[in-house]
Tab-separated table of C-alpha atoms in Angstrom:
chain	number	residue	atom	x	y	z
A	1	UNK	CA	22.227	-21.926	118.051
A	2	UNK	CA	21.607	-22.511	114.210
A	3	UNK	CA	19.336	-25.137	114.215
A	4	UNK	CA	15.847	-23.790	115.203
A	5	UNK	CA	13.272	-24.328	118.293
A	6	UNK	CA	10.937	-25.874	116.096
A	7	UNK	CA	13.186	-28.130	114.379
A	8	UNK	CA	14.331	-29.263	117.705
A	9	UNK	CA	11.136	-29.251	119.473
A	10	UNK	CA	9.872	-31.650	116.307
A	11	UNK	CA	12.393	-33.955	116.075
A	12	UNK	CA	14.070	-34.285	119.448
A	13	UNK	CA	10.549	-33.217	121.768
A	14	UNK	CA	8.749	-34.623	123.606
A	15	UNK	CA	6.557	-36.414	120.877
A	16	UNK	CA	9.445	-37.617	119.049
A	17	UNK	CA	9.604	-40.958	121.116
A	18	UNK	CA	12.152	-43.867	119.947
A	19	UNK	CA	12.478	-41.451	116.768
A	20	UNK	CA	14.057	-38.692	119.144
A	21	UNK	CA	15.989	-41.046	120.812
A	22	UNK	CA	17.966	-42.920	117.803
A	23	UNK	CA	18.828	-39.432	116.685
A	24	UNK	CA	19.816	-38.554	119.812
A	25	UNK	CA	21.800	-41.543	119.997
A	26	UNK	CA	23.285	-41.355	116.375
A	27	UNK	CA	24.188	-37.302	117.473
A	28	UNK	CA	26.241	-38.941	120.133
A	29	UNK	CA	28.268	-41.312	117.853
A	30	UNK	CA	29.823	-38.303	115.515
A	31	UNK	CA	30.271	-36.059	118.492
A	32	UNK	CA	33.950	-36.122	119.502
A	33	UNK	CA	36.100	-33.670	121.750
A	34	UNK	CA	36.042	-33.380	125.352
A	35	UNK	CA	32.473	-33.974	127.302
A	36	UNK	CA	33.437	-30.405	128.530
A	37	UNK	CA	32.919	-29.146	125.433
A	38	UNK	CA	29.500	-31.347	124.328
A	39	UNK	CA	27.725	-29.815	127.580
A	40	UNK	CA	27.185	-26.336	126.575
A	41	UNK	CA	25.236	-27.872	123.203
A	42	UNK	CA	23.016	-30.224	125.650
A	43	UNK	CA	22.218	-27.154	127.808
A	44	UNK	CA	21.298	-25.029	124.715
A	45	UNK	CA	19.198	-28.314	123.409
A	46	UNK	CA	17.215	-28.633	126.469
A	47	UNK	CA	16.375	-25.090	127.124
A	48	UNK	CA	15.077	-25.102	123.212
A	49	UNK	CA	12.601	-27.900	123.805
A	50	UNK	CA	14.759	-31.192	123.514
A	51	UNK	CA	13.567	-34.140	125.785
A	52	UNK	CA	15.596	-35.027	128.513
A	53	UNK	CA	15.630	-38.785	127.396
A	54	UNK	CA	17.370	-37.722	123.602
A	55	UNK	CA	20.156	-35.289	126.106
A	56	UNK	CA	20.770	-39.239	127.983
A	57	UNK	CA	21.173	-40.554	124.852
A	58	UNK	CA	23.308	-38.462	123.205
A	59	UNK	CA	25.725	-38.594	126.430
A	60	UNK	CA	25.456	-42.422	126.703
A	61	UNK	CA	26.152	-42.563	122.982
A	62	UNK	CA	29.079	-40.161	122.991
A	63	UNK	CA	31.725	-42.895	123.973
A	64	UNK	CA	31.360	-44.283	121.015
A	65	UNK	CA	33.148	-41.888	118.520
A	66	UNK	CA	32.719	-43.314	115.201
A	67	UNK	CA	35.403	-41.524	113.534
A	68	UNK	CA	37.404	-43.737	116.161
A	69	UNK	CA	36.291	-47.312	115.357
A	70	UNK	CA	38.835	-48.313	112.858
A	71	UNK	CA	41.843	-47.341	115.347
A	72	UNK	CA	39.489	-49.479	118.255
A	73	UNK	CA	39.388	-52.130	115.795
A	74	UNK	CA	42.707	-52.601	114.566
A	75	UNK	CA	44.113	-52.451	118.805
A	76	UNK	CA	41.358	-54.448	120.615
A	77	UNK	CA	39.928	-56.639	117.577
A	78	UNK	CA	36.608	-55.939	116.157
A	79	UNK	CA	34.416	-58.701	118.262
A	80	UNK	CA	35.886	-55.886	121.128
A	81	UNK	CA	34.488	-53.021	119.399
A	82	UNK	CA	31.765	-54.488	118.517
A	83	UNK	CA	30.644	-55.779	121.610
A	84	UNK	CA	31.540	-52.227	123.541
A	85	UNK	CA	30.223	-50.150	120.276
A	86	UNK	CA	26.651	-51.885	120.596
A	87	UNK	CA	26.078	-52.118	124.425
A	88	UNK	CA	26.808	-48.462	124.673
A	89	UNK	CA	23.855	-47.778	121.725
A	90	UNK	CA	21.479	-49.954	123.050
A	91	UNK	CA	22.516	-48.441	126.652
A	92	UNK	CA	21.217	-45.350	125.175
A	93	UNK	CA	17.883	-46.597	125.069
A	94	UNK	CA	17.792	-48.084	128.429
A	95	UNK	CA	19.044	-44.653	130.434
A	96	UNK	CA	16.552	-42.393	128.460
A	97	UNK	CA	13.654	-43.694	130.013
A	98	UNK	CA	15.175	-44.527	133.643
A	99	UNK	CA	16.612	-40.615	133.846
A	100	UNK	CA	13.334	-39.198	133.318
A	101	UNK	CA	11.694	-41.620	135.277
A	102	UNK	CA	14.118	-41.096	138.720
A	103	UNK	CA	14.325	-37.144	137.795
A	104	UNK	CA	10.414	-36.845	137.509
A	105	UNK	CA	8.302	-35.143	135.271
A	106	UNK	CA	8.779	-31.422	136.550
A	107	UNK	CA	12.895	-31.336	136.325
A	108	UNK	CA	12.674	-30.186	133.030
A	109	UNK	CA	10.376	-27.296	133.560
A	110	UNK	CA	12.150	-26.344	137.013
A	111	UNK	CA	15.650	-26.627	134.516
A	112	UNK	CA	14.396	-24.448	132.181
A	113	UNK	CA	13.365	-22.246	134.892
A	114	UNK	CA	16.581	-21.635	136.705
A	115	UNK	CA	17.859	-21.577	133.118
A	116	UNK	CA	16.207	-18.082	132.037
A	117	UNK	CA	15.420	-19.170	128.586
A	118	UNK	CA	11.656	-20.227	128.826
């Protein structure tokens, strides 16, 4: 991956917080292909040290595809687009915090386990 562990580890560890999270989240807007595609990058970014929360987020967010907003806009109206653009941001924030709650504190070191690339 070109972006290095301690950038990563920095910016979307575990002590980046709500700071870790909105760039998670922002990540997810501009991503845009098929999921199937996004999950190899989430993999890599959690065995380098991301926080499971900022992974959440950048899968909630991923919907949202910016680059797709005007097209949204000019079919469904922008009160639509809006509405749909900001409850899957803030959703972001909510499902962070509830997946690492319900998949407990260990997942991550058991993932990165079966993962090899401690």
């Amino acid at each position: 991956m070109w972006v290095n562990d301690e950038f990563i580890m920095k910016h979307l560890g575990d002590q980046s917080g709500v700071k870790g999270l909105a760039l998670g989240a922002g990540l997810g807007t501009v991503l845009h292909g098929p999921l199937i595609g996004v999950f190899p990058l989430l993999q890599a970014l959690l065995a380098k040290g991301a926080k499971l929360g900022v992974v959440v987020a950048i899968v909630s967010t991923w919907a949202m595809k910016v680059p797709m907003i005007p097209l949204e806009i000019k079919l469904f109206g922008w009160m639509f687009t809006l509405l749909r653009s900001g409850l899957l941001f803030v959703s972001a924030f909510v499902m962070a915090p509830l997946m690492e709650w319900a998949l407990g504190a260990n997942w991550i070191q058991r993932f990165r386990g079966a993962s090899g690339e401690e």
